[in-house]
PDB file of C-alpha atoms in Angstrom:
ATOM      1  CA  ASP A   1      -0.284 -13.041  16.248  1.00 60.00           C
ATOM      2  CA  HIS A   2      -1.775 -10.632  18.805  1.00 68.00           C
ATOM      3  CA  PRO A   3      -5.329 -11.658  19.786  1.00 69.00           C
ATOM      4  CA  LEU A   4      -6.654  -8.216  18.831  1.00 70.00           C
ATOM      5  CA  SER A   5      -4.975  -8.216  15.431  1.00 68.00           C
ATOM      6  CA  LEU A   6      -7.294  -7.886  12.442  1.00 65.00           C
ATOM      7  CA  TRP A   7      -4.652  -9.528  10.220  1.00 60.00           C
ATOM      8  CA  ASP A   8      -4.869  -8.057   6.721  1.00 59.00           C
ATOM      9  CA  GLY A   9      -8.431  -6.769   6.854  1.00 61.00           C
ATOM     10  CA  GLY A  10      -7.049  -3.322   6.217  1.00 59.00           C
ATOM     11  CA  MET A  11      -9.480  -0.680   5.007  1.00 62.00           C
ATOM     12  CA  MET A  12     -12.469  -3.014   4.898  1.00 63.00           C
ATOM     13  CA  ALA A  13     -12.252  -3.783   8.617  1.00 66.00           C
ATOM     14  CA  MET A  14     -11.579  -0.123   9.393  1.00 69.00           C
ATOM     15  CA  LEU A  15     -14.647   1.036   7.453  1.00 69.00           C
ATOM     16  CA  THR A  16     -16.830  -1.472   9.279  1.00 68.00           C
ATOM     17  CA  ALA A  17     -15.458  -0.371  12.637  1.00 72.00           C
ATOM     18  CA  ALA A  18     -15.790   3.316  11.795  1.00 75.00           C
ATOM     19  CA  SER A  19     -19.440   3.022  10.804  1.00 77.00           C
ATOM     20  CA  GLN A  20     -20.394   1.296  14.069  1.00 80.00           C
ATOM     21  CA  ALA A  21     -18.050   2.941  16.563  1.00 86.00           C
ATOM     22  CA  ASP A  22     -19.248   5.131  19.427  1.00 90.00           C
ATOM     23  CA  LEU A  23     -15.735   6.399  20.099  1.00 91.00           C
ATOM     24  CA  ILE A  24     -12.733   6.834  17.816  1.00 90.00           C
ATOM     25  CA  ILE A  25      -9.292   7.230  19.406  1.00 91.00           C
ATOM     26  CA  ALA A  26      -6.873   8.621  16.806  1.00 93.00           C
ATOM     27  CA  LEU A  27      -3.254   7.989  17.771  1.00 94.00           C
ATOM     28  CA  GLY A  28      -0.783  10.184  15.922  1.00 92.00           C
ATOM     29  CA  VAL A  29      -2.748   9.938  12.677  1.00 88.00           C
ATOM     30  CA  ARG A  30      -3.703  12.800  10.402  1.00 87.00           C
ATOM     31  CA  PHE A  31      -7.180  12.948   8.966  1.00 85.00           C
ATOM     32  CA  ASN A  32      -6.143  13.003   5.339  1.00 79.00           C
ATOM     33  CA  TRP A  33      -7.984  12.025   2.179  1.00 73.00           C
ATOM     34  CA  LEU A  34      -7.991   8.333   3.125  1.00 70.00           C
ATOM     35  CA  LEU A  35     -10.085   9.199   6.182  1.00 76.00           C
ATOM     36  CA  MET A  36     -12.182  11.754   4.285  1.00 78.00           C
ATOM     37  CA  TYR A  37     -10.659  14.469   6.462  1.00 82.00           C
ATOM     38  CA  GLY A  38     -12.527  13.193   9.512  1.00 84.00           C
ATOM     39  CA  GLN A  39     -15.960  12.813   7.923  1.00 84.00           C
ATOM     40  CA  ILE A  40     -15.742   9.026   7.774  1.00 78.00           C
ATOM     41  CA  PHE A  41     -17.255   8.507  11.250  1.00 83.00           C
ATOM     42  CA  PRO A  42     -19.634  11.423  11.947  1.00 88.00           C
ATOM     43  CA  GLN A  43     -21.619   9.569  14.626  1.00 91.00           C
ATOM     44  CA  ALA A  44     -18.640   8.879  16.900  1.00 93.00           C
ATOM     45  CA  LYS A  45     -17.022  10.911  19.630  1.00 95.00           C
ATOM     46  CA  LEU A  46     -13.403  11.689  18.795  1.00 94.00           C
ATOM     47  CA  VAL A  47     -10.321  11.634  21.020  1.00 95.00           C
ATOM     48  CA  ARG A  48      -6.992  12.525  19.437  1.00 96.00           C
ATOM     49  CA  VAL A  49      -3.499  11.979  20.790  1.00 97.00           C
ATOM     50  CA  ASP A  50      -0.683  13.733  18.935  1.00 97.00           C
ATOM     51  CA  ILE A  51       2.706  15.176  19.780  1.00 97.00           C
ATOM     52  CA  ASN A  52       1.881  18.222  17.637  1.00 96.00           C
ATOM     53  CA  PRO A  53      -0.813  20.421  19.223  1.00 97.00           C
ATOM     54  CA  ALA A  54      -1.785  21.772  15.800  1.00 95.00           C
ATOM     55  CA  GLU A  55      -3.118  18.314  14.841  1.00 95.00           C
ATOM     56  CA  ILE A  56      -5.642  17.979  17.666  1.00 96.00           C
ATOM     57  CA  ASP A  57      -8.407  19.870  15.844  1.00 96.00           C
ATOM     58  CA  ARG A  58      -7.110  19.760  12.257  1.00 93.00           C
ATOM     59  CA  ASN A  59      -9.887  19.030   9.719  1.00 92.00           C
ATOM     60  CA  ARG A  60     -12.261  18.008  12.516  1.00 93.00           C
ATOM     61  CA  VAL A  61     -12.703  19.395  16.023  1.00 95.00           C
ATOM     62  CA  SER A  62     -11.966  16.731  18.635  1.00 96.00           C
ATOM     63  CA  ASP A  63     -14.220  16.045  21.604  1.00 97.00           C
ATOM     64  CA  ALA A  64     -11.047  15.615  23.646  1.00 96.00           C
ATOM     65  CA  GLY A  65      -7.388  16.009  22.826  1.00 96.00           C
ATOM     66  CA  LEU A  66      -4.138  14.973  24.454  1.00 95.00           C
ATOM     67  CA  VAL A  67      -0.835  16.490  23.383  1.00 97.00           C
ATOM     68  CA  GLY A  68       2.058  14.114  23.894  1.00 96.00           C
ATOM     69  CA  ASP A  69       4.091  11.193  22.628  1.00 96.00           C
ATOM     70  CA  VAL A  70       1.713   8.389  21.634  1.00 95.00           C
ATOM     71  CA  ALA A  71       3.752   5.613  23.271  1.00 93.00           C
ATOM     72  CA  LEU A  72       4.035   7.465  26.569  1.00 95.00           C
ATOM     73  CA  ALA A  73       0.384   8.493  26.489  1.00 93.00           C
ATOM     74  CA  LEU A  74      -0.807   4.930  25.877  1.00 93.00           C
ATOM     75  CA  ARG A  75       1.415   3.609  28.627  1.00 93.00           C
ATOM     76  CA  GLU A  76      -0.264   5.954  31.094  1.00 92.00           C
ATOM     77  CA  LEU A  77      -3.791   5.461  29.770  1.00 88.00           C
ATOM     78  CA  THR A  78      -3.673   1.653  29.827  1.00 89.00           C
ATOM     79  CA  ARG A  79      -3.028   1.749  33.559  1.00 90.00           C
ATOM     80  CA  HIS A  80      -6.623   2.935  33.969  1.00 88.00           C
ATOM     81  CA  VAL A  81      -8.277   0.455  31.584  1.00 85.00           C
ATOM     82  CA  ALA A  82      -9.479  -2.968  32.673  1.00 83.00           C
ATOM     83  CA  GLN A  83      -8.941  -5.898  30.303  1.00 80.00           C
ATOM     84  CA  ARG A  84     -12.160  -6.986  28.626  1.00 82.00           C
ATOM     85  CA  ASP A  85     -13.277  -9.704  26.246  1.00 84.00           C
ATOM     86  CA  HIS A  86     -13.638  -8.158  22.781  1.00 82.00           C
ATOM     87  CA  GLY A  87     -14.187 -11.480  21.027  1.00 83.00           C
ATOM     88  CA  LYS A  88     -17.677 -10.676  19.710  1.00 86.00           C
ATOM     89  CA  TRP A  89     -16.610  -7.283  18.330  1.00 81.00           C
ATOM     90  CA  ARG A  90     -13.473  -8.759  16.784  1.00 80.00           C
ATOM     91  CA  THR A  91     -15.582 -11.442  15.101  1.00 82.00           C
ATOM     92  CA  THR A  92     -17.877  -8.754  13.673  1.00 80.00           C
ATOM     93  CA  LEU A  93     -14.913  -6.972  12.133  1.00 77.00           C
ATOM     94  CA  ARG A  94     -13.350 -10.112  10.723  1.00 77.00           C
ATOM     95  CA  ASP A  95     -16.665 -11.266   9.256  1.00 79.00           C
ATOM     96  CA  ALA A  96     -16.781  -7.976   7.331  1.00 74.00           C
ATOM     97  CA  TYR A  97     -13.720  -8.800   5.298  1.00 73.00           C
ATOM     98  CA  LEU A  98     -13.137 -12.569   5.441  1.00 76.00           C
ATOM     99  CA  PRO A  99     -14.976 -13.281   2.137  1.00 73.00           C
ATOM    100  CA  MET A 100     -12.790 -10.692   0.423  1.00 72.00           C
ATOM    101  CA  VAL A 101      -9.632 -12.048   2.073  1.00 76.00           C
ATOM    102  CA  ALA A 102     -10.504 -15.588   0.956  1.00 77.00           C
ATOM    103  CA  GLU A 103     -10.603 -14.402  -2.660  1.00 78.00           C
ATOM    104  CA  GLU A 104      -7.343 -12.524  -2.209  1.00 83.00           C
ATOM    105  CA  ILE A 105      -5.577 -15.517  -0.672  1.00 84.00           C
ATOM    106  CA  ASP A 106      -6.634 -17.577  -3.686  1.00 86.00           C
ATOM    107  CA  ALA A 107      -5.250 -14.896  -6.035  1.00 89.00           C
ATOM    108  CA  ARG A 108      -1.948 -14.839  -4.127  1.00 90.00           C
ATOM    109  CA  ASN A 109      -1.460 -18.599  -4.181  1.00 91.00           C
ATOM    110  CA  LYS A 110      -2.722 -19.437  -7.666  1.00 92.00           C
ATOM    111  CA  PRO A 111      -0.234 -19.120 -10.577  1.00 94.00           C
ATOM    112  CA  SER A 112      -1.713 -16.871 -13.237  1.00 93.00           C
ATOM    113  CA  ASP A 113      -0.867 -15.588 -16.699  1.00 95.00           C
ATOM    114  CA  PRO A 114      -1.335 -12.667 -16.924  1.00 95.00           C
ATOM    115  CA  ILE A 115      -0.073 -12.234 -13.383  1.00 98.00           C
ATOM    116  CA  HIS A 116      -2.646 -11.017 -10.877  1.00 97.00           C
ATOM    117  CA  PRO A 117      -1.344  -8.090  -8.760  1.00 97.00           C
ATOM    118  CA  HIS A 118      -1.956 -10.078  -5.553  1.00 95.00           C
ATOM    119  CA  ARG A 119       0.122 -12.886  -7.026  1.00 97.00           C
ATOM    120  CA  LEU A 120       2.833 -10.381  -7.971  1.00 98.00           C
ATOM    121  CA  VAL A 121       3.168  -9.176  -4.378  1.00 96.00           C
ATOM    122  CA  SER A 122       3.167 -12.751  -3.077  1.00 95.00           C
ATOM    123  CA  LEU A 123       6.008 -13.746  -5.414  1.00 97.00           C
ATOM    124  CA  VAL A 124       8.002 -10.637  -4.506  1.00 97.00           C
ATOM    125  CA  ARG A 125       7.812 -11.613  -0.865  1.00 92.00           C
ATOM    126  CA  GLU A 126       8.739 -15.199  -1.764  1.00 95.00           C
ATOM    127  CA  ALA A 127      11.829 -13.987  -3.616  1.00 96.00           C
ATOM    128  CA  PHE A 128      13.142 -11.606  -0.955  1.00 94.00           C
ATOM    129  CA  GLY A 129      11.848 -13.028   2.325  1.00 89.00           C
ATOM    130  CA  ASP A 130      10.862 -11.284   5.522  1.00 83.00           C
ATOM    131  CA  ASP A 131      14.114  -9.456   6.193  1.00 85.00           C
ATOM    132  CA  ALA A 132      13.846  -6.987   3.309  1.00 91.00           C
ATOM    133  CA  ILE A 133      12.624  -3.416   3.506  1.00 91.00           C
ATOM    134  CA  TYR A 134       9.472  -3.198   1.387  1.00 92.00           C
ATOM    135  CA  LEU A 135       7.952  -0.004   0.028  1.00 91.00           C
ATOM    136  CA  ILE A 136       4.898   0.589  -2.131  1.00 91.00           C
ATOM    137  CA  ASP A 137       3.902   3.426  -4.443  1.00 92.00           C
ATOM    138  CA  GLY A 138       0.775   3.812  -6.524  1.00 90.00           C
ATOM    139  CA  GLY A 139      -3.000   3.692  -6.358  1.00 88.00           C
ATOM    140  CA  ASP A 140      -4.279   0.122  -6.639  1.00 90.00           C
ATOM    141  CA  THR A 141      -0.661  -0.979  -6.222  1.00 92.00           C
ATOM    142  CA  SER A 142      -0.641   0.528  -2.727  1.00 87.00           C
ATOM    143  CA  TYR A 143      -3.648  -1.603  -1.826  1.00 85.00           C
ATOM    144  CA  TYR A 144      -2.119  -4.814  -3.158  1.00 90.00           C
ATOM    145  CA  GLY A 145       1.170  -4.081  -1.411  1.00 88.00           C
ATOM    146  CA  ALA A 146      -0.492  -3.190   1.886  1.00 80.00           C
ATOM    147  CA  THR A 147      -2.596  -6.352   2.013  1.00 79.00           C
ATOM    148  CA  GLY A 148       0.165  -8.623   0.719  1.00 82.00           C
ATOM    149  CA  LEU A 149       3.025  -7.307   2.819  1.00 80.00           C
ATOM    150  CA  VAL A 150       1.148  -6.558   6.028  1.00 58.00           C
ATOM    151  CA  ALA A 151      -0.360  -9.944   6.731  1.00 42.00           C
ATOM    152  CA  LYS A 152      -0.497 -12.181   9.808  1.00 44.00           C
ATOM    153  CA  GLU A 153       3.276 -12.388   9.724  1.00 43.00           C
ATOM    154  CA  ARG A 154       4.714  -8.907   9.194  1.00 51.00           C
ATOM    155  CA  ALA A 155       6.695  -8.821   5.945  1.00 44.00           C
ATOM    156  CA  GLY A 156      10.103  -7.428   6.741  1.00 52.00           C
ATOM    157  CA  VAL A 157      10.253  -3.733   7.537  1.00 55.00           C
ATOM    158  CA  TYR A 158       7.321  -2.183   5.736  1.00 65.00           C
ATOM    159  CA  ALA A 159       6.889   1.461   4.786  1.00 61.00           C
ATOM    160  CA  SER A 160       4.018   3.036   2.887  1.00 64.00           C
ATOM    161  CA  ALA A 161       5.166   5.381   0.150  1.00 54.00           C
ATOM    162  CA  GLY A 162       2.265   7.755   0.634  1.00 58.00           C
ATOM    163  CA  GLY A 163       1.750  11.370   1.554  1.00 59.00           C
ATOM    164  CA  GLN A 164      -1.057  13.386   3.065  1.00 60.00           C
ATOM    165  CA  PHE A 165      -2.608  14.204  -0.310  1.00 58.00           C
ATOM    166  CA  GLY A 166      -1.763  11.128  -2.359  1.00 64.00           C
ATOM    167  CA  CYS A 167       0.439   8.112  -2.897  1.00 70.00           C
ATOM    168  CA  LEU A 168       2.091   8.795  -6.223  1.00 88.00           C
ATOM    169  CA  GLY A 169       5.738   9.296  -7.051  1.00 90.00           C
ATOM    170  CA  THR A 170       7.345   8.945  -3.639  1.00 90.00           C
ATOM    171  CA  GLY A 171       8.415   5.324  -4.024  1.00 92.00           C
ATOM    172  CA  ILE A 172      11.763   5.697  -5.790  1.00 96.00           C
ATOM    173  CA  PRO A 173      12.996   8.542  -3.531  1.00 94.00           C
ATOM    174  CA  PHE A 174      11.821   6.581  -0.471  1.00 91.00           C
ATOM    175  CA  ALA A 175      13.708   3.514  -1.717  1.00 95.00           C
ATOM    176  CA  LEU A 176      16.903   5.547  -2.100  1.00 97.00           C
ATOM    177  CA  ALA A 177      16.489   6.894   1.420  1.00 94.00           C
ATOM    178  CA  ALA A 178      15.808   3.438   2.852  1.00 92.00           C
ATOM    179  CA  LYS A 179      18.956   1.993   1.275  1.00 96.00           C
ATOM    180  CA  LEU A 180      21.077   4.894   2.510  1.00 97.00           C
ATOM    181  CA  ALA A 181      19.650   4.483   6.011  1.00 93.00           C
ATOM    182  CA  ARG A 182      20.022   0.679   6.065  1.00 93.00           C
ATOM    183  CA  PRO A 183      22.704  -0.242   3.506  1.00 96.00           C
ATOM    184  CA  GLU A 184      22.905  -3.809   4.816  1.00 94.00           C
ATOM    185  CA  LYS A 185      19.245  -4.478   3.931  1.00 93.00           C
ATOM    186  CA  THR A 186      17.671  -5.543   0.661  1.00 95.00           C
ATOM    187  CA  VAL A 187      15.356  -2.706  -0.397  1.00 95.00           C
ATOM    188  CA  VAL A 188      12.389  -3.564  -2.618  1.00 96.00           C
ATOM    189  CA  LEU A 189       9.864  -1.143  -4.100  1.00 96.00           C
ATOM    190  CA  ILE A 190       6.587  -2.292  -5.642  1.00 96.00           C
ATOM    191  CA  ASN A 191       5.576   0.530  -7.966  1.00 96.00           C
ATOM    192  CA  GLY A 192       2.537   1.199 -10.124  1.00 95.00           C
ATOM    193  CA  ASP A 193       3.335   1.900 -13.770  1.00 97.00           C
ATOM    194  CA  GLY A 194       1.714   5.337 -13.638  1.00 95.00           C
ATOM    195  CA  SER A 195       3.467   6.414 -10.448  1.00 94.00           C
ATOM    196  CA  PHE A 196       6.786   5.046 -11.739  1.00 97.00           C
ATOM    197  CA  GLY A 197       6.809   7.759 -14.386  1.00 95.00           C
ATOM    198  CA  LEU A 198       6.588  10.589 -11.865  1.00 95.00           C
ATOM    199  CA  ASN A 199      10.121  10.109 -10.543  1.00 95.00           C
ATOM    200  CA  ALA A 200      11.655   7.548 -12.893  1.00 97.00           C
ATOM    201  CA  MET A 201      14.717   9.710 -13.554  1.00 98.00           C
ATOM    202  CA  GLU A 202      15.746   9.331  -9.918  1.00 98.00           C
ATOM    203  CA  PHE A 203      17.231   6.059 -11.151  1.00 99.00           C
ATOM    204  CA  ASP A 204      19.926   8.351 -12.535  1.00 98.00           C
ATOM    205  CA  THR A 205      20.538   9.514  -8.960  1.00 98.00           C
ATOM    206  CA  ALA A 206      20.706   5.887  -7.843  1.00 99.00           C
ATOM    207  CA  MET A 207      23.318   5.111 -10.500  1.00 98.00           C
ATOM    208  CA  ARG A 208      25.434   8.191  -9.817  1.00 98.00           C
ATOM    209  CA  HIS A 209      25.578   7.470  -6.100  1.00 98.00           C
ATOM    210  CA  ASN A 210      25.646   3.659  -6.329  1.00 98.00           C
ATOM    211  CA  ILE A 211      22.420   3.052  -4.397  1.00 99.00           C
ATOM    212  CA  PRO A 212      21.165  -0.412  -5.393  1.00 99.00           C
ATOM    213  CA  PHE A 213      17.539  -1.425  -4.879  1.00 98.00           C
ATOM    214  CA  VAL A 214      14.959  -3.464  -6.779  1.00 99.00           C
ATOM    215  CA  CYS A 215      11.920  -1.720  -8.262  1.00 99.00           C
ATOM    216  CA  VAL A 216       9.104  -4.055  -9.330  1.00 99.00           C
ATOM    217  CA  VAL A 217       6.603  -2.362 -11.647  1.00 99.00           C
ATOM    218  CA  ASN A 218       2.998  -3.542 -11.471  1.00 98.00           C
ATOM    219  CA  ASN A 219       2.324  -2.810 -15.141  1.00 98.00           C
ATOM    220  CA  ASP A 220      -1.411  -2.964 -15.832  1.00 98.00           C
ATOM    221  CA  GLN A 221      -0.969  -0.539 -18.752  1.00 98.00           C
ATOM    222  CA  ALA A 222      -3.125   2.143 -17.131  1.00 97.00           C
ATOM    223  CA  TRP A 223      -3.798   4.557 -14.359  1.00 95.00           C
ATOM    224  CA  GLY A 224      -5.692   1.639 -12.861  1.00 94.00           C
ATOM    225  CA  MET A 225      -7.891   3.319 -10.258  1.00 92.00           C
ATOM    226  CA  ILE A 226      -8.949   5.982 -12.740  1.00 92.00           C
ATOM    227  CA  LYS A 227      -9.565   3.506 -15.539  1.00 96.00           C
ATOM    228  CA  HIS A 228     -11.629   1.093 -13.455  1.00 95.00           C
ATOM    229  CA  GLY A 229     -13.516   3.943 -11.814  1.00 93.00           C
ATOM    230  CA  GLN A 230     -14.472   5.256 -15.244  1.00 94.00           C
ATOM    231  CA  GLU A 231     -15.508   1.770 -16.376  1.00 94.00           C
ATOM    232  CA  ILE A 232     -17.769   1.353 -13.357  1.00 93.00           C
ATOM    233  CA  CYS A 233     -19.325   4.816 -13.593  1.00 91.00           C
ATOM    234  CA  TYR A 234     -19.493   5.386 -17.350  1.00 91.00           C
ATOM    235  CA  GLY A 235     -18.839   2.079 -19.107  1.00 89.00           C
ATOM    236  CA  GLY A 236     -15.840   0.823 -21.032  1.00 85.00           C
ATOM    237  CA  GLU A 237     -16.442   3.067 -24.041  1.00 87.00           C
ATOM    238  CA  ARG A 238     -15.838   6.321 -22.147  1.00 88.00           C
ATOM    239  CA  LEU A 239     -12.281   5.994 -20.852  1.00 92.00           C
ATOM    240  CA  ILE A 240     -10.380   9.289 -20.810  1.00 94.00           C
ATOM    241  CA  GLY A 241      -6.733   9.894 -19.963  1.00 94.00           C
ATOM    242  CA  SER A 242      -6.231   6.569 -18.217  1.00 95.00           C
ATOM    243  CA  HIS A 243      -4.574   4.311 -20.816  1.00 95.00           C
ATOM    244  CA  LEU A 244      -0.776   3.985 -20.684  1.00 96.00           C
ATOM    245  CA  GLY A 245      -0.186   0.951 -22.903  1.00 95.00           C
ATOM    246  CA  VAL A 246       2.807  -1.376 -23.000  1.00 97.00           C
ATOM    247  CA  VAL A 247       5.782   0.726 -21.920  1.00 98.00           C
ATOM    248  CA  HIS A 248       9.249  -0.752 -21.423  1.00 98.00           C
ATOM    249  CA  TYR A 249      10.181   0.915 -18.158  1.00 98.00           C
ATOM    250  CA  GLU A 250      13.004  -1.564 -17.696  1.00 99.00           C
ATOM    251  CA  LYS A 251      14.692  -0.100 -20.792  1.00 99.00           C
ATOM    252  CA  ILE A 252      14.780   3.321 -19.142  1.00 98.00           C
ATOM    253  CA  VAL A 253      16.718   1.857 -16.232  1.00 99.00           C
ATOM    254  CA  GLU A 254      19.004  -0.114 -18.538  1.00 99.00           C
ATOM    255  CA  GLY A 255      19.707   3.064 -20.494  1.00 98.00           C
ATOM    256  CA  LEU A 256      20.854   4.742 -17.289  1.00 98.00           C
ATOM    257  CA  GLY A 257      23.220   1.863 -16.554  1.00 98.00           C
ATOM    258  CA  GLY A 258      21.011  -0.157 -14.232  1.00 99.00           C
ATOM    259  CA  TYR A 259      19.583  -3.664 -14.496  1.00 99.00           C
ATOM    260  CA  GLY A 260      16.264  -4.295 -16.242  1.00 99.00           C
ATOM    261  CA  GLU A 261      14.033  -7.204 -17.245  1.00 99.00           C
ATOM    262  CA  LEU A 262      10.537  -7.567 -18.680  1.00 99.00           C
ATOM    263  CA  VAL A 263       8.451 -10.373 -17.148  1.00 99.00           C
ATOM    264  CA  GLU A 264       5.222 -11.638 -18.698  1.00 98.00           C
ATOM    265  CA  ARG A 265       4.875 -15.129 -17.180  1.00 98.00           C
ATOM    266  CA  ASP A 266       4.287 -16.192 -13.588  1.00 98.00           C
ATOM    267  CA  ALA A 267       7.035 -18.814 -13.673  1.00 98.00           C
ATOM    268  CA  ASP A 268       9.635 -16.270 -14.787  1.00 99.00           C
ATOM    269  CA  LEU A 269       9.125 -13.715 -12.029  1.00 99.00           C
ATOM    270  CA  VAL A 270      11.033 -15.091  -9.029  1.00 99.00           C
ATOM    271  CA  PRO A 271      14.165 -15.956 -11.080  1.00 99.00           C
ATOM    272  CA  ALA A 272      14.109 -12.451 -12.593  1.00 99.00           C
ATOM    273  CA  LEU A 273      13.819 -10.861  -9.153  1.00 99.00           C
ATOM    274  CA  LYS A 274      16.770 -12.850  -7.880  1.00 98.00           C
ATOM    275  CA  ARG A 275      18.857 -11.872 -10.912  1.00 99.00           C
ATOM    276  CA  ALA A 276      18.003  -8.234 -10.277  1.00 99.00           C
ATOM    277  CA  LEU A 277      19.224  -8.467  -6.693  1.00 99.00           C
ATOM    278  CA  ALA A 278      22.351 -10.372  -7.704  1.00 99.00           C
ATOM    279  CA  SER A 279      23.271  -7.653 -10.216  1.00 99.00           C
ATOM    280  CA  GLY A 280      24.128  -5.295  -7.369  1.00 98.00           C
ATOM    281  CA  LYS A 281      22.716  -2.397  -9.396  1.00 99.00           C
ATOM    282  CA  PRO A 282      19.624  -0.219  -9.233  1.00 99.00           C
ATOM    283  CA  ALA A 283      17.174  -2.567 -10.944  1.00 99.00           C
ATOM    284  CA  CYS A 284      13.742  -2.527 -12.557  1.00 99.00           C
ATOM    285  CA  ILE A 285      11.663  -5.652 -13.129  1.00 99.00           C
ATOM    286  CA  ASN A 286       8.753  -4.614 -15.344  1.00 99.00           C
ATOM    287  CA  VAL A 287       5.913  -7.090 -14.762  1.00 99.00           C
ATOM    288  CA  MET A 288       2.930  -7.231 -17.107  1.00 98.00           C
ATOM    289  CA  THR A 289      -0.080  -7.821 -14.864  1.00 98.00           C
ATOM    290  CA  ASP A 290      -3.784  -8.514 -15.293  1.00 97.00           C
ATOM    291  CA  THR A 291      -5.402  -5.405 -16.773  1.00 96.00           C
ATOM    292  CA  CYS A 292      -8.855  -6.483 -15.550  1.00 95.00           C
ATOM    293  CA  ALA A 293      -8.043  -6.779 -11.838  1.00 95.00           C
ATOM    294  CA  VAL A 294     -10.003  -4.244  -9.765  1.00 93.00           C
ATOM    295  CA  SER A 295      -9.015  -3.670  -6.142  1.00 89.00           C
ATOM    296  CA  PRO A 296     -11.587  -3.343  -3.331  1.00 82.00           C
ATOM    297  CA  MET A 297     -10.057   0.058  -2.579  1.00 80.00           C
ATOM    298  CA  THR A 298     -11.142   1.324  -6.006  1.00 87.00           C
ATOM    299  CA  LEU A 299     -14.644  -0.042  -5.417  1.00 85.00           C
ATOM    300  CA  GLN A 300     -14.798   1.762  -2.075  1.00 76.00           C
ATOM    301  CA  PHE A 301     -13.667   5.048  -3.620  1.00 76.00           C
ATOM    302  CA  VAL A 302     -16.239   4.746  -6.403  1.00 82.00           C
ATOM    303  CA  ASP A 303     -18.989   4.063  -3.851  1.00 75.00           C
ATOM    304  CA  GLY A 304     -17.838   7.096  -1.890  1.00 65.00           C
ATOM    305  CA  LEU A 305     -18.033   9.300  -4.969  1.00 64.00           C
ATOM    306  CA  LYS A 306     -21.532   8.026  -5.716  1.00 61.00           C
ATOM    307  CA  MET A 307     -22.620   8.928  -2.178  1.00 46.00           C
ATOM    308  CA  GLU A 308     -21.315  12.460  -2.657  1.00 51.00           C
TER     309      GLU A 308
END
């Protein structure tokens, strides 16, 4: 609700801002692959604030650097900044992504069989409310989770299951850690089907140590970003190493003693999610989603590769 909030414009708003900015102030953020290691805004001056002095010039030399706690640094810096009207600039940023957001809002609100990934995230939030701890893990799945769970009203306590070099495989371990840290909270992980396989056997850890959480698999039967990237660049007849097929991930969890269900219809999802939570066990709801859905993040990455 803050007047400077960009709502769920996410990467699209950031890319627009980065391409037009004269000055970038990086607050405690590493220039990882998502930011092209600092190359994403070559025209702008760069100021970095980080508690770790080694980060000030990592991957790109800063024009100015401040070593310190971000909160304390901002508190001191804002004393020297006059309040200004940024309405025109904010409108420019919002105009960059509003058409995309309008399409996404329609996908979230419209029942669909097969289930659209945006709809999946919307129904997960409907089932568990705003007081849950939500985590995401995957490629396209990370995009859908980020835009669906970080909206105008913040969705519970949100954590991105990503690392400095990628976003795959951390979701299940992060979910275990979240439940151990906040046992009174409902912990929900939205996982891509590819990334689920990287640490699926940690459900055995969850069973052995009685750590219940709900894992919702966005099952598009593929390494989605790779598949759609290949389709865009090479056509649908030249797909290599990206097809996963219909895999019953819920059976893996059931075999380990947890709770599992396969969901193929929109109307069945929320009841299945509630049954998973009520089971009190580590649970997997395997949701068959639209195999043709392509996220804007994939389109951006493909455009970036073409530019290179």
